Amino acid sequence: SLFSLCLLSQSGTTVVAGSAAAQVSASVAPTEHVILFVLEGFGENSLKGGTMPTLSRLIKEGAVTWSATAVRPALRLPTMASLITGMPVEKHGITWNTFEFSRGYPRTPSLFDYLDLSGGRDSAIFFMDESLYQLARPEPYTDYQMCGPLKPECSTDRIVSYIRQYFQKAASGHGYGHAILSLPHFLVVHLPEAGRVGVSKGWTSKEYRDALRSVDKAIHSVLDIYHERGLTKRTTLFITSLSADGRDTSQEAADGSVPMVPWIASGVGIKPGYAIHQPVSILDTGATVMRTLGLQTHTEWESQAVEEIFQAAFAAASQGSSLQ
């Protein structure tokens, strides 16, 4: 059975933090939904041979850098913690790579906290590794579902089926014993299969290429869910990876270097066919998600929105709201 934590109590009220500009900015944002796909073992070479047609199309229609800076230690749990807290490892303090109950949940506010406080946005997170349970702090505005290698039924196809079931229950108003009052504003989907297969079978193996196809199929299937519900024209996508192709997130690189990973944006408000010029860190994901939803950050985050990816109309709307 699914190793899950579903704490559902979607708030019907909006809690606003910061200035009134955040309210105005939220009202003009063309994006209502954001999807973040978090891959592993993925890089520019992974697209060769037409292995990932869906992702290749999203890149063509969006903005990309293949050299976003990850974190050190280059491990799954610390990297994911940095991704959702907008802080380097030395600040959020998670240096280990397995779930340790005695350590409790991180005290650092997460992206999910900021989304709720700034605009009453709810999140749904689907993780495929038990170590990431360390990040599943119970919150009424965040729903977690998790599975991993310890659950033999857990697979990329299975996690997509869980997402589809979740959306069906969210749309019906009946959840896992609780009422899900709305579709999530922010969906996080962890797809580590390619990285795991690359480590076990080799980065040039047929199995690795098949795993890339499976991940691409999963991305396509999730986008189909949004299309079926008429959400495509109100959705922006981000894709990044906890490790590049040829790298393992279960063991830090022997030289202790900070890896470079892909970082991709596509969909509503994003420049098409655009190569990102400014330096990008995986830490910047949180602030960019906030910016996409028309929300401002008033925190001590080391997360900065990647401004150059946004189309002129989207940028002008945000600037106009911030001046009011």
C-alpha atoms as a PDB file:
ATOM      1  CA  SER A   1       0.000   0.000   0.000  1.00  0.00           C
ATOM      2  CA  LEU A   2       1.023   3.594  -0.496  1.00  0.00           C
ATOM      3  CA  PHE A   3       3.235   5.002   2.226  1.00  0.00           C
ATOM      4  CA  SER A   4       1.326   8.228   2.553  1.00  0.00           C
ATOM      5  CA  LEU A   5       0.620  11.203   4.703  1.00  0.00           C
ATOM      6  CA  CYS A   6      -2.546  13.017   3.743  1.00  0.00           C
ATOM      7  CA  LEU A   7      -3.425  15.900   5.976  1.00  0.00           C
ATOM      8  CA  LEU A   8      -6.217  17.688   4.241  1.00  0.00           C
ATOM      9  CA  SER A   9      -7.836  20.831   5.496  1.00  0.00           C
ATOM     10  CA  GLN A  10      -7.664  23.257   2.620  1.00  0.00           C
ATOM     11  CA  SER A  11      -8.227  26.741   3.997  1.00  0.00           C
ATOM     12  CA  GLY A  12     -11.060  28.738   2.573  1.00  0.00           C
ATOM     13  CA  THR A  13      -9.502  32.001   3.718  1.00  0.00           C
ATOM     14  CA  THR A  14      -6.497  33.844   2.416  1.00  0.00           C
ATOM     15  CA  VAL A  15      -3.763  34.930   4.780  1.00  0.00           C
ATOM     16  CA  VAL A  16      -1.746  37.789   3.348  1.00  0.00           C
ATOM     17  CA  ALA A  17       1.743  38.654   4.490  1.00  0.00           C
ATOM     18  CA  GLY A  18       3.855  41.611   3.471  1.00  0.00           C
ATOM     19  CA  SER A  19       2.568  44.660   1.625  1.00  0.00           C
ATOM     20  CA  ALA A  20      -0.721  45.262  -0.135  1.00  0.00           C
ATOM     21  CA  ALA A  21       1.210  44.980  -3.377  1.00  0.00           C
ATOM     22  CA  ALA A  22       1.255  41.222  -2.920  1.00  0.00           C
ATOM     23  CA  GLN A  23      -2.549  41.200  -3.092  1.00  0.00           C
ATOM     24  CA  VAL A  24      -2.629  43.323  -6.219  1.00  0.00           C
ATOM     25  CA  SER A  25       0.147  41.305  -7.837  1.00  0.00           C
ATOM     26  CA  ALA A  26      -1.745  38.074  -7.192  1.00  0.00           C
ATOM     27  CA  SER A  27      -4.852  39.490  -8.896  1.00  0.00           C
ATOM     28  CA  VAL A  28      -3.089  40.206 -12.174  1.00  0.00           C
ATOM     29  CA  ALA A  29      -0.999  37.050 -12.407  1.00  0.00           C
ATOM     30  CA  PRO A  30      -2.001  35.036 -15.488  1.00  0.00           C
ATOM     31  CA  THR A  31      -0.869  31.798 -13.846  1.00  0.00           C
ATOM     32  CA  GLU A  32      -3.124  29.992 -11.397  1.00  0.00           C
ATOM     33  CA  HIS A  33      -1.294  26.656 -11.239  1.00  0.00           C
ATOM     34  CA  VAL A  34       2.363  25.672 -11.152  1.00  0.00           C
ATOM     35  CA  ILE A  35       3.819  22.191 -11.634  1.00  0.00           C
ATOM     36  CA  LEU A  36       7.367  21.392 -10.519  1.00  0.00           C
ATOM     37  CA  PHE A  37       8.839  18.160 -11.883  1.00  0.00           C
ATOM     38  CA  VAL A  38      11.933  17.088  -9.929  1.00  0.00           C
ATOM     39  CA  LEU A  39      13.991  14.511 -11.816  1.00  0.00           C
ATOM     40  CA  GLU A  40      17.212  12.655 -11.044  1.00  0.00           C
ATOM     41  CA  GLY A  41      20.033  11.570 -13.336  1.00  0.00           C
ATOM     42  CA  PHE A  42      18.910  13.961 -16.076  1.00  0.00           C
ATOM     43  CA  GLY A  43      20.971  16.280 -18.253  1.00  0.00           C
ATOM     44  CA  GLU A  44      21.232  17.675 -21.763  1.00  0.00           C
ATOM     45  CA  ASN A  45      22.549  14.370 -23.101  1.00  0.00           C
ATOM     46  CA  SER A  46      19.402  12.652 -21.871  1.00  0.00           C
ATOM     47  CA  LEU A  47      17.460  14.206 -24.766  1.00  0.00           C
ATOM     48  CA  LYS A  48      19.614  12.641 -27.485  1.00  0.00           C
ATOM     49  CA  GLY A  49      17.986  10.128 -29.778  1.00  0.00           C
ATOM     50  CA  GLY A  50      14.479  11.462 -29.223  1.00  0.00           C
ATOM     51  CA  THR A  51      14.187   9.687 -25.891  1.00  0.00           C
ATOM     52  CA  MET A  52      12.128  12.432 -24.243  1.00  0.00           C
ATOM     53  CA  PRO A  53       9.811  14.047 -26.827  1.00  0.00           C
ATOM     54  CA  THR A  54       7.497  15.710 -24.290  1.00  0.00           C
ATOM     55  CA  LEU A  55      10.328  17.326 -22.367  1.00  0.00           C
ATOM     56  CA  SER A  56      12.070  18.324 -25.603  1.00  0.00           C
ATOM     57  CA  ARG A  57       8.886  20.113 -26.674  1.00  0.00           C
ATOM     58  CA  LEU A  58       8.569  21.896 -23.336  1.00  0.00           C
ATOM     59  CA  ILE A  59      12.159  23.109 -23.639  1.00  0.00           C
ATOM     60  CA  LYS A  60      11.534  24.337 -27.199  1.00  0.00           C
ATOM     61  CA  GLU A  61       8.466  26.225 -25.981  1.00  0.00           C
ATOM     62  CA  GLY A  62      10.166  27.577 -22.854  1.00  0.00           C
ATOM     63  CA  ALA A  63      13.387  28.751 -21.246  1.00  0.00           C
ATOM     64  CA  VAL A  64      16.321  26.592 -20.166  1.00  0.00           C
ATOM     65  CA  THR A  65      19.756  26.537 -18.619  1.00  0.00           C
ATOM     66  CA  TRP A  66      21.774  23.336 -18.392  1.00  0.00           C
ATOM     67  CA  SER A  67      24.114  24.730 -15.754  1.00  0.00           C
ATOM     68  CA  ALA A  68      22.057  25.640 -12.710  1.00  0.00           C
ATOM     69  CA  THR A  69      24.024  25.254  -9.489  1.00  0.00           C
ATOM     70  CA  ALA A  70      22.880  22.541  -7.092  1.00  0.00           C
ATOM     71  CA  VAL A  71      24.184  22.194  -3.527  1.00  0.00           C
ATOM     72  CA  ARG A  72      26.833  20.436  -1.508  1.00  0.00           C
ATOM     73  CA  PRO A  73      26.652  17.740  -0.222  1.00  0.00           C
ATOM     74  CA  ALA A  74      25.177  16.553  -3.517  1.00  0.00           C
ATOM     75  CA  LEU A  75      22.751  14.127  -1.887  1.00  0.00           C
ATOM     76  CA  ARG A  76      19.033  13.600  -2.467  1.00  0.00           C
ATOM     77  CA  LEU A  77      17.648  14.774   0.880  1.00  0.00           C
ATOM     78  CA  PRO A  78      19.865  17.869   1.375  1.00  0.00           C
ATOM     79  CA  THR A  79      19.309  18.946  -2.239  1.00  0.00           C
ATOM     80  CA  MET A  80      15.549  18.567  -2.037  1.00  0.00           C
ATOM     81  CA  ALA A  81      15.581  20.457   1.271  1.00  0.00           C
ATOM     82  CA  SER A  82      17.411  23.340  -0.409  1.00  0.00           C
ATOM     83  CA  LEU A  83      14.972  23.257  -3.300  1.00  0.00           C
ATOM     84  CA  ILE A  84      11.911  23.714  -1.075  1.00  0.00           C
ATOM     85  CA  THR A  85      13.427  26.042   1.554  1.00  0.00           C
ATOM     86  CA  GLY A  86      15.416  28.347  -0.745  1.00  0.00           C
ATOM     87  CA  MET A  87      18.415  27.971   1.556  1.00  0.00           C
ATOM     88  CA  PRO A  88      21.837  26.347   1.236  1.00  0.00           C
ATOM     89  CA  VAL A  89      22.605  23.257   3.291  1.00  0.00           C
ATOM     90  CA  GLU A  90      24.566  25.181   5.908  1.00  0.00           C
ATOM     91  CA  LYS A  91      21.425  27.186   6.724  1.00  0.00           C
ATOM     92  CA  HIS A  92      18.689  24.545   6.653  1.00  0.00           C
ATOM     93  CA  GLY A  93      21.012  22.085   8.390  1.00  0.00           C
ATOM     94  CA  ILE A  94      19.936  18.840   6.691  1.00  0.00           C
ATOM     95  CA  THR A  95      23.189  17.077   5.815  1.00  0.00           C
ATOM     96  CA  TRP A  96      22.112  13.431   6.118  1.00  0.00           C
ATOM     97  CA  ASN A  97      20.427  11.331   3.413  1.00  0.00           C
ATOM     98  CA  THR A  98      17.987   8.977   5.145  1.00  0.00           C
ATOM     99  CA  PHE A  99      14.794   9.597   7.103  1.00  0.00           C
ATOM    100  CA  GLU A 100      15.657   9.843  10.795  1.00  0.00           C
ATOM    101  CA  PHE A 101      12.567  10.150  12.954  1.00  0.00           C
ATOM    102  CA  SER A 102      14.506  11.465  15.952  1.00  0.00           C
ATOM    103  CA  ARG A 103      15.627  14.554  14.004  1.00  0.00           C
ATOM    104  CA  GLY A 104      12.064  15.707  13.406  1.00  0.00           C
ATOM    105  CA  TYR A 105      10.941  17.985  10.598  1.00  0.00           C
ATOM    106  CA  PRO A 106      12.976  21.007   9.459  1.00  0.00           C
ATOM    107  CA  ARG A 107      12.205  24.233  11.294  1.00  0.00           C
ATOM    108  CA  THR A 108      13.050  26.352   8.281  1.00  0.00           C
ATOM    109  CA  PRO A 109       9.953  27.768   6.525  1.00  0.00           C
ATOM    110  CA  SER A 110       9.384  26.096   3.180  1.00  0.00           C
ATOM    111  CA  LEU A 111       8.080  27.284  -0.169  1.00  0.00           C
ATOM    112  CA  PHE A 112       4.752  25.729   0.801  1.00  0.00           C
ATOM    113  CA  ASP A 113       4.576  27.915   3.916  1.00  0.00           C
ATOM    114  CA  TYR A 114       5.299  31.065   1.909  1.00  0.00           C
ATOM    115  CA  LEU A 115       2.684  30.184  -0.710  1.00  0.00           C
ATOM    116  CA  ASP A 116       0.066  29.850   2.003  1.00  0.00           C
ATOM    117  CA  LEU A 117       1.048  32.963   3.947  1.00  0.00           C
ATOM    118  CA  SER A 118       1.380  35.220   0.910  1.00  0.00           C
ATOM    119  CA  GLY A 119      -1.649  34.130  -1.043  1.00  0.00           C
ATOM    120  CA  GLY A 120      -3.486  31.223   0.543  1.00  0.00           C
ATOM    121  CA  ARG A 121      -2.115  28.794  -2.070  1.00  0.00           C
ATOM    122  CA  ASP A 122      -2.359  25.047  -1.380  1.00  0.00           C
ATOM    123  CA  SER A 123       0.242  22.478  -2.431  1.00  0.00           C
ATOM    124  CA  ALA A 124       0.273  18.760  -3.235  1.00  0.00           C
ATOM    125  CA  ILE A 125       3.560  16.849  -3.195  1.00  0.00           C
ATOM    126  CA  PHE A 126       4.268  13.380  -4.576  1.00  0.00           C
ATOM    127  CA  PHE A 127       7.697  12.088  -3.508  1.00  0.00           C
ATOM    128  CA  MET A 128       9.265   8.790  -4.610  1.00  0.00           C
ATOM    129  CA  ASP A 129      11.762   8.181  -1.861  1.00  0.00           C
ATOM    130  CA  GLU A 130      11.249   7.404   1.824  1.00  0.00           C
ATOM    131  CA  SER A 131      14.140   9.666   2.838  1.00  0.00           C
ATOM    132  CA  LEU A 132      12.049  12.673   1.784  1.00  0.00           C
ATOM    133  CA  TYR A 133       9.538  11.913   4.532  1.00  0.00           C
ATOM    134  CA  GLN A 134      11.945  14.067   6.581  1.00  0.00           C
ATOM    135  CA  LEU A 135      10.494  17.064   4.723  1.00  0.00           C
ATOM    136  CA  ALA A 136       6.816  16.073   5.084  1.00  0.00           C
ATOM    137  CA  ARG A 137       5.983  18.414   7.932  1.00  0.00           C
ATOM    138  CA  PRO A 138       2.231  18.296   8.571  1.00  0.00           C
ATOM    139  CA  GLU A 139       0.492  21.465   7.420  1.00  0.00           C
ATOM    140  CA  PRO A 140      -3.197  22.033   6.650  1.00  0.00           C
ATOM    141  CA  TYR A 141      -2.380  23.579   3.263  1.00  0.00           C
ATOM    142  CA  THR A 142       0.050  20.888   2.067  1.00  0.00           C
ATOM    143  CA  ASP A 143      -0.841  17.307   1.102  1.00  0.00           C
ATOM    144  CA  TYR A 144       1.904  14.691   0.827  1.00  0.00           C
ATOM    145  CA  GLN A 145       1.863  11.270  -0.794  1.00  0.00           C
ATOM    146  CA  MET A 146       5.020   9.213  -0.713  1.00  0.00           C
ATOM    147  CA  CYS A 147       6.338   5.856  -1.803  1.00  0.00           C
ATOM    148  CA  GLY A 148       9.757   4.527  -2.674  1.00  0.00           C
ATOM    149  CA  PRO A 149      12.072   1.554  -3.261  1.00  0.00           C
ATOM    150  CA  LEU A 150      10.927  -0.097  -0.012  1.00  0.00           C
ATOM    151  CA  LYS A 151       7.475  -0.402  -1.568  1.00  0.00           C
ATOM    152  CA  PRO A 152       7.750  -2.803  -4.531  1.00  0.00           C
ATOM    153  CA  GLU A 153       4.539  -1.500  -6.106  1.00  0.00           C
ATOM    154  CA  CYS A 154       5.970   2.027  -6.276  1.00  0.00           C
ATOM    155  CA  SER A 155       6.790   3.016  -9.847  1.00  0.00           C
ATOM    156  CA  THR A 156       6.625   6.043 -12.093  1.00  0.00           C
ATOM    157  CA  ASP A 157       3.346   4.799 -13.560  1.00  0.00           C
ATOM    158  CA  ARG A 158       1.941   4.212 -10.090  1.00  0.00           C
ATOM    159  CA  ILE A 159       2.793   7.696  -8.857  1.00  0.00           C
ATOM    160  CA  VAL A 160       0.987   9.152 -11.896  1.00  0.00           C
ATOM    161  CA  SER A 161      -2.057   7.044 -11.028  1.00  0.00           C
ATOM    162  CA  TYR A 162      -1.977   8.488  -7.511  1.00  0.00           C
ATOM    163  CA  ILE A 163      -1.918  12.010  -8.945  1.00  0.00           C
ATOM    164  CA  ARG A 164      -4.874  11.228 -11.197  1.00  0.00           C
ATOM    165  CA  GLN A 165      -6.811   9.792  -8.238  1.00  0.00           C
ATOM    166  CA  TYR A 166      -5.958  12.856  -6.177  1.00  0.00           C
ATOM    167  CA  PHE A 167      -7.280  15.208  -8.844  1.00  0.00           C
ATOM    168  CA  GLN A 168     -10.444  13.164  -9.234  1.00  0.00           C
ATOM    169  CA  LYS A 169     -11.083  13.405  -5.503  1.00  0.00           C
ATOM    170  CA  ALA A 170     -10.133  17.083  -5.409  1.00  0.00           C
ATOM    171  CA  ALA A 171     -12.585  17.850  -8.204  1.00  0.00           C
ATOM    172  CA  SER A 172     -15.344  15.846  -6.525  1.00  0.00           C
ATOM    173  CA  GLY A 173     -14.906  17.576  -3.183  1.00  0.00           C
ATOM    174  CA  HIS A 174     -14.259  14.308  -1.371  1.00  0.00           C
ATOM    175  CA  GLY A 175     -10.743  13.377  -0.319  1.00  0.00           C
ATOM    176  CA  TYR A 176      -8.992  10.794   1.801  1.00  0.00           C
ATOM    177  CA  GLY A 177     -11.498  11.041   4.619  1.00  0.00           C
ATOM    178  CA  HIS A 178     -11.325  14.829   4.343  1.00  0.00           C
ATOM    179  CA  ALA A 179     -12.736  17.379   1.932  1.00  0.00           C
ATOM    180  CA  ILE A 180     -10.351  18.633  -0.752  1.00  0.00           C
ATOM    181  CA  LEU A 181     -11.915  21.963  -1.615  1.00  0.00           C
ATOM    182  CA  SER A 182      -9.810  22.890  -4.630  1.00  0.00           C
ATOM    183  CA  LEU A 183      -7.214  21.601  -7.062  1.00  0.00           C
ATOM    184  CA  PRO A 184      -3.679  22.350  -5.858  1.00  0.00           C
ATOM    185  CA  HIS A 185      -2.150  25.642  -6.906  1.00  0.00           C
ATOM    186  CA  PHE A 186       1.282  24.042  -6.689  1.00  0.00           C
ATOM    187  CA  LEU A 187       2.016  20.413  -7.588  1.00  0.00           C
ATOM    188  CA  VAL A 188       5.431  18.830  -6.972  1.00  0.00           C
ATOM    189  CA  VAL A 189       6.192  15.533  -8.741  1.00  0.00           C
ATOM    190  CA  HIS A 190       9.401  13.638  -7.909  1.00  0.00           C
ATOM    191  CA  LEU A 191      10.502  11.299 -10.742  1.00  0.00           C
ATOM    192  CA  PRO A 192      13.842   9.687  -9.799  1.00  0.00           C
ATOM    193  CA  GLU A 193      13.671   6.532 -11.936  1.00  0.00           C
ATOM    194  CA  ALA A 194      16.267   7.525 -14.550  1.00  0.00           C
ATOM    195  CA  GLY A 195      18.881   8.330 -11.925  1.00  0.00           C
ATOM    196  CA  ARG A 196      18.328   5.069 -10.077  1.00  0.00           C
ATOM    197  CA  VAL A 197      18.555   3.011 -13.252  1.00  0.00           C
ATOM    198  CA  GLY A 198      21.617   4.917 -14.442  1.00  0.00           C
ATOM    199  CA  VAL A 199      23.420   4.051 -11.209  1.00  0.00           C
ATOM    200  CA  SER A 200      22.419   0.389 -11.224  1.00  0.00           C
ATOM    201  CA  LYS A 201      22.545  -0.412 -14.942  1.00  0.00           C
ATOM    202  CA  GLY A 202      24.896   2.200 -16.386  1.00  0.00           C
ATOM    203  CA  TRP A 203      24.424   5.615 -17.959  1.00  0.00           C
ATOM    204  CA  THR A 204      24.783   4.326 -21.509  1.00  0.00           C
ATOM    205  CA  SER A 205      22.567   1.294 -21.019  1.00  0.00           C
ATOM    206  CA  LYS A 206      19.313   0.492 -22.753  1.00  0.00           C
ATOM    207  CA  GLU A 207      17.678   0.387 -19.318  1.00  0.00           C
ATOM    208  CA  TYR A 208      18.655   4.001 -18.667  1.00  0.00           C
ATOM    209  CA  ARG A 209      17.172   5.131 -21.981  1.00  0.00           C
ATOM    210  CA  ASP A 210      13.998   3.184 -21.200  1.00  0.00           C
ATOM    211  CA  ALA A 211      13.822   4.893 -17.801  1.00  0.00           C
ATOM    212  CA  LEU A 212      14.099   8.299 -19.479  1.00  0.00           C
ATOM    213  CA  ARG A 213      11.177   7.333 -21.711  1.00  0.00           C
ATOM    214  CA  SER A 214       9.197   6.314 -18.648  1.00  0.00           C
ATOM    215  CA  VAL A 215       9.867   9.666 -16.978  1.00  0.00           C
ATOM    216  CA  ASP A 216       8.902  11.535 -20.145  1.00  0.00           C
ATOM    217  CA  LYS A 217       5.690   9.519 -20.374  1.00  0.00           C
ATOM    218  CA  ALA A 218       4.898  10.424 -16.765  1.00  0.00           C
ATOM    219  CA  ILE A 219       5.362  14.133 -17.481  1.00  0.00           C
ATOM    220  CA  HIS A 220       3.065  13.799 -20.488  1.00  0.00           C
ATOM    221  CA  SER A 221       0.463  11.967 -18.393  1.00  0.00           C
ATOM    222  CA  VAL A 222       0.443  14.657 -15.692  1.00  0.00           C
ATOM    223  CA  LEU A 223       0.052  17.353 -18.349  1.00  0.00           C
ATOM    224  CA  ASP A 224      -2.856  15.356 -19.779  1.00  0.00           C
ATOM    225  CA  ILE A 225      -4.597  15.582 -16.409  1.00  0.00           C
ATOM    226  CA  TYR A 226      -4.312  19.372 -16.533  1.00  0.00           C
ATOM    227  CA  HIS A 227      -5.479  19.422 -20.151  1.00  0.00           C
ATOM    228  CA  GLU A 228      -8.522  17.291 -19.361  1.00  0.00           C
ATOM    229  CA  ARG A 229      -9.537  19.751 -16.648  1.00  0.00           C
ATOM    230  CA  GLY A 230      -9.042  22.820 -18.814  1.00  0.00           C
ATOM    231  CA  LEU A 231      -6.081  24.115 -16.788  1.00  0.00           C
ATOM    232  CA  THR A 232      -3.368  24.189 -19.465  1.00  0.00           C
ATOM    233  CA  LYS A 233      -3.794  27.875 -20.315  1.00  0.00           C
ATOM    234  CA  ARG A 234      -3.470  28.787 -16.640  1.00  0.00           C
ATOM    235  CA  THR A 235      -0.443  26.627 -15.790  1.00  0.00           C
ATOM    236  CA  THR A 236       3.319  27.201 -15.735  1.00  0.00           C
ATOM    237  CA  LEU A 237       5.816  24.339 -15.501  1.00  0.00           C
ATOM    238  CA  PHE A 238       9.259  24.034 -13.976  1.00  0.00           C
ATOM    239  CA  ILE A 239      11.574  21.068 -14.413  1.00  0.00           C
ATOM    240  CA  THR A 240      14.835  20.557 -12.606  1.00  0.00           C
ATOM    241  CA  SER A 241      16.926  17.639 -11.394  1.00  0.00           C
ATOM    242  CA  LEU A 242      18.577  16.712  -8.120  1.00  0.00           C
ATOM    243  CA  SER A 243      21.481  15.275 -10.133  1.00  0.00           C
ATOM    244  CA  ALA A 244      22.738  15.382 -13.700  1.00  0.00           C
ATOM    245  CA  ASP A 245      23.167  12.371 -15.954  1.00  0.00           C
ATOM    246  CA  GLY A 246      26.122  10.334 -14.781  1.00  0.00           C
ATOM    247  CA  ARG A 247      25.635  11.448 -11.165  1.00  0.00           C
ATOM    248  CA  ASP A 248      24.166   9.608  -8.192  1.00  0.00           C
ATOM    249  CA  THR A 249      22.123  11.406  -5.524  1.00  0.00           C
ATOM    250  CA  SER A 250      22.655   8.628  -3.000  1.00  0.00           C
ATOM    251  CA  GLN A 251      26.404   9.211  -2.791  1.00  0.00           C
ATOM    252  CA  GLU A 252      28.200  12.539  -2.851  1.00  0.00           C
ATOM    253  CA  ALA A 253      30.741  13.038  -5.610  1.00  0.00           C
ATOM    254  CA  ALA A 254      34.187  11.950  -4.520  1.00  0.00           C
ATOM    255  CA  ASP A 255      35.644  15.377  -5.197  1.00  0.00           C
ATOM    256  CA  GLY A 256      32.930  17.099  -3.165  1.00  0.00           C
ATOM    257  CA  SER A 257      32.142  19.466  -6.037  1.00  0.00           C
ATOM    258  CA  VAL A 258      28.819  21.229  -6.466  1.00  0.00           C
ATOM    259  CA  PRO A 259      27.013  19.671  -9.450  1.00  0.00           C
ATOM    260  CA  MET A 260      25.385  21.569 -12.295  1.00  0.00           C
ATOM    261  CA  VAL A 261      21.836  20.551 -13.154  1.00  0.00           C
ATOM    262  CA  PRO A 262      19.176  21.493 -15.724  1.00  0.00           C
ATOM    263  CA  TRP A 263      16.586  24.142 -14.865  1.00  0.00           C
ATOM    264  CA  ILE A 264      13.665  24.590 -17.247  1.00  0.00           C
ATOM    265  CA  ALA A 265      10.554  26.798 -17.312  1.00  0.00           C
ATOM    266  CA  SER A 266       7.697  26.493 -19.781  1.00  0.00           C
ATOM    267  CA  GLY A 267       4.043  27.405 -20.164  1.00  0.00           C
ATOM    268  CA  VAL A 268       2.087  30.542 -19.298  1.00  0.00           C
ATOM    269  CA  GLY A 269       4.187  33.721 -19.099  1.00  0.00           C
ATOM    270  CA  ILE A 270       7.501  32.091 -20.102  1.00  0.00           C
ATOM    271  CA  LYS A 271       9.608  33.180 -23.085  1.00  0.00           C
ATOM    272  CA  PRO A 272       9.612  30.463 -25.789  1.00  0.00           C
ATOM    273  CA  GLY A 273      12.852  29.038 -27.138  1.00  0.00           C
ATOM    274  CA  TYR A 274      14.901  31.051 -24.681  1.00  0.00           C
ATOM    275  CA  ALA A 275      18.378  30.274 -23.345  1.00  0.00           C
ATOM    276  CA  ILE A 276      18.753  31.664 -19.825  1.00  0.00           C
ATOM    277  CA  HIS A 277      21.825  33.880 -19.458  1.00  0.00           C
ATOM    278  CA  GLN A 278      21.853  34.828 -15.789  1.00  0.00           C
ATOM    279  CA  PRO A 279      23.351  32.479 -13.193  1.00  0.00           C
ATOM    280  CA  VAL A 280      20.659  30.202 -11.783  1.00  0.00           C
ATOM    281  CA  SER A 281      20.735  28.173  -8.583  1.00  0.00           C
ATOM    282  CA  ILE A 282      18.376  25.390  -7.617  1.00  0.00           C
ATOM    283  CA  LEU A 283      17.703  27.640  -4.600  1.00  0.00           C
ATOM    284  CA  ASP A 284      16.000  30.135  -6.938  1.00  0.00           C
ATOM    285  CA  THR A 285      13.148  27.756  -7.711  1.00  0.00           C
ATOM    286  CA  GLY A 286      11.024  28.861  -4.737  1.00  0.00           C
ATOM    287  CA  ALA A 287      11.130  32.596  -5.406  1.00  0.00           C
ATOM    288  CA  THR A 288      10.471  31.989  -9.108  1.00  0.00           C
ATOM    289  CA  VAL A 289       7.388  29.905  -8.303  1.00  0.00           C
ATOM    290  CA  MET A 290       6.176  32.727  -6.044  1.00  0.00           C
ATOM    291  CA  ARG A 291       6.841  35.288  -8.778  1.00  0.00           C
ATOM    292  CA  THR A 292       4.974  33.156 -11.332  1.00  0.00           C
ATOM    293  CA  LEU A 293       1.887  33.126  -9.138  1.00  0.00           C
ATOM    294  CA  GLY A 294       2.058  36.909  -8.757  1.00  0.00           C
ATOM    295  CA  LEU A 295       3.271  36.767  -5.162  1.00  0.00           C
ATOM    296  CA  GLN A 296       6.134  38.710  -3.606  1.00  0.00           C
ATOM    297  CA  THR A 297       8.707  37.386  -1.186  1.00  0.00           C
ATOM    298  CA  HIS A 298       9.536  39.343   1.962  1.00  0.00           C
ATOM    299  CA  THR A 299      11.863  36.847   3.597  1.00  0.00           C
ATOM    300  CA  GLU A 300      15.499  36.151   4.316  1.00  0.00           C
ATOM    301  CA  TRP A 301      15.517  33.537   1.594  1.00  0.00           C
ATOM    302  CA  GLU A 302      18.619  33.092  -0.539  1.00  0.00           C
ATOM    303  CA  SER A 303      16.128  32.440  -3.325  1.00  0.00           C
ATOM    304  CA  GLN A 304      15.835  34.994  -6.118  1.00  0.00           C
ATOM    305  CA  ALA A 305      13.305  34.943  -8.944  1.00  0.00           C
ATOM    306  CA  VAL A 306      14.805  34.231 -12.375  1.00  0.00           C
ATOM    307  CA  GLU A 307      13.310  37.371 -13.908  1.00  0.00           C
ATOM    308  CA  GLU A 308      14.618  37.048 -17.446  1.00  0.00           C
ATOM    309  CA  ILE A 309      12.471  34.004 -18.268  1.00  0.00           C
ATOM    310  CA  PHE A 310       9.204  35.959 -18.162  1.00  0.00           C
ATOM    311  CA  GLN A 311       7.509  37.412 -21.208  1.00  0.00           C
ATOM    312  CA  ALA A 312       7.231  41.196 -21.420  1.00  0.00           C
ATOM    313  CA  ALA A 313       3.472  41.316 -20.709  1.00  0.00           C
ATOM    314  CA  PHE A 314       3.871  39.168 -17.614  1.00  0.00           C
ATOM    315  CA  ALA A 315       6.796  41.298 -16.421  1.00  0.00           C
ATOM    316  CA  ALA A 316       4.924  44.545 -17.050  1.00  0.00           C
ATOM    317  CA  ALA A 317       1.889  43.343 -15.096  1.00  0.00           C
ATOM    318  CA  SER A 318       4.072  42.434 -12.133  1.00  0.00           C
ATOM    319  CA  GLN A 319       5.962  45.733 -12.203  1.00  0.00           C
ATOM    320  CA  GLY A 320       2.740  47.693 -12.479  1.00  0.00           C
ATOM    321  CA  SER A 321       1.227  45.957  -9.464  1.00  0.00           C
ATOM    322  CA  SER A 322       4.320  46.465  -7.343  1.00  0.00           C
ATOM    323  CA  LEU A 323       4.133  50.230  -7.884  1.00  0.00           C
ATOM    324  CA  GLN A 324       0.609  50.504  -6.531  1.00  0.00           C
END
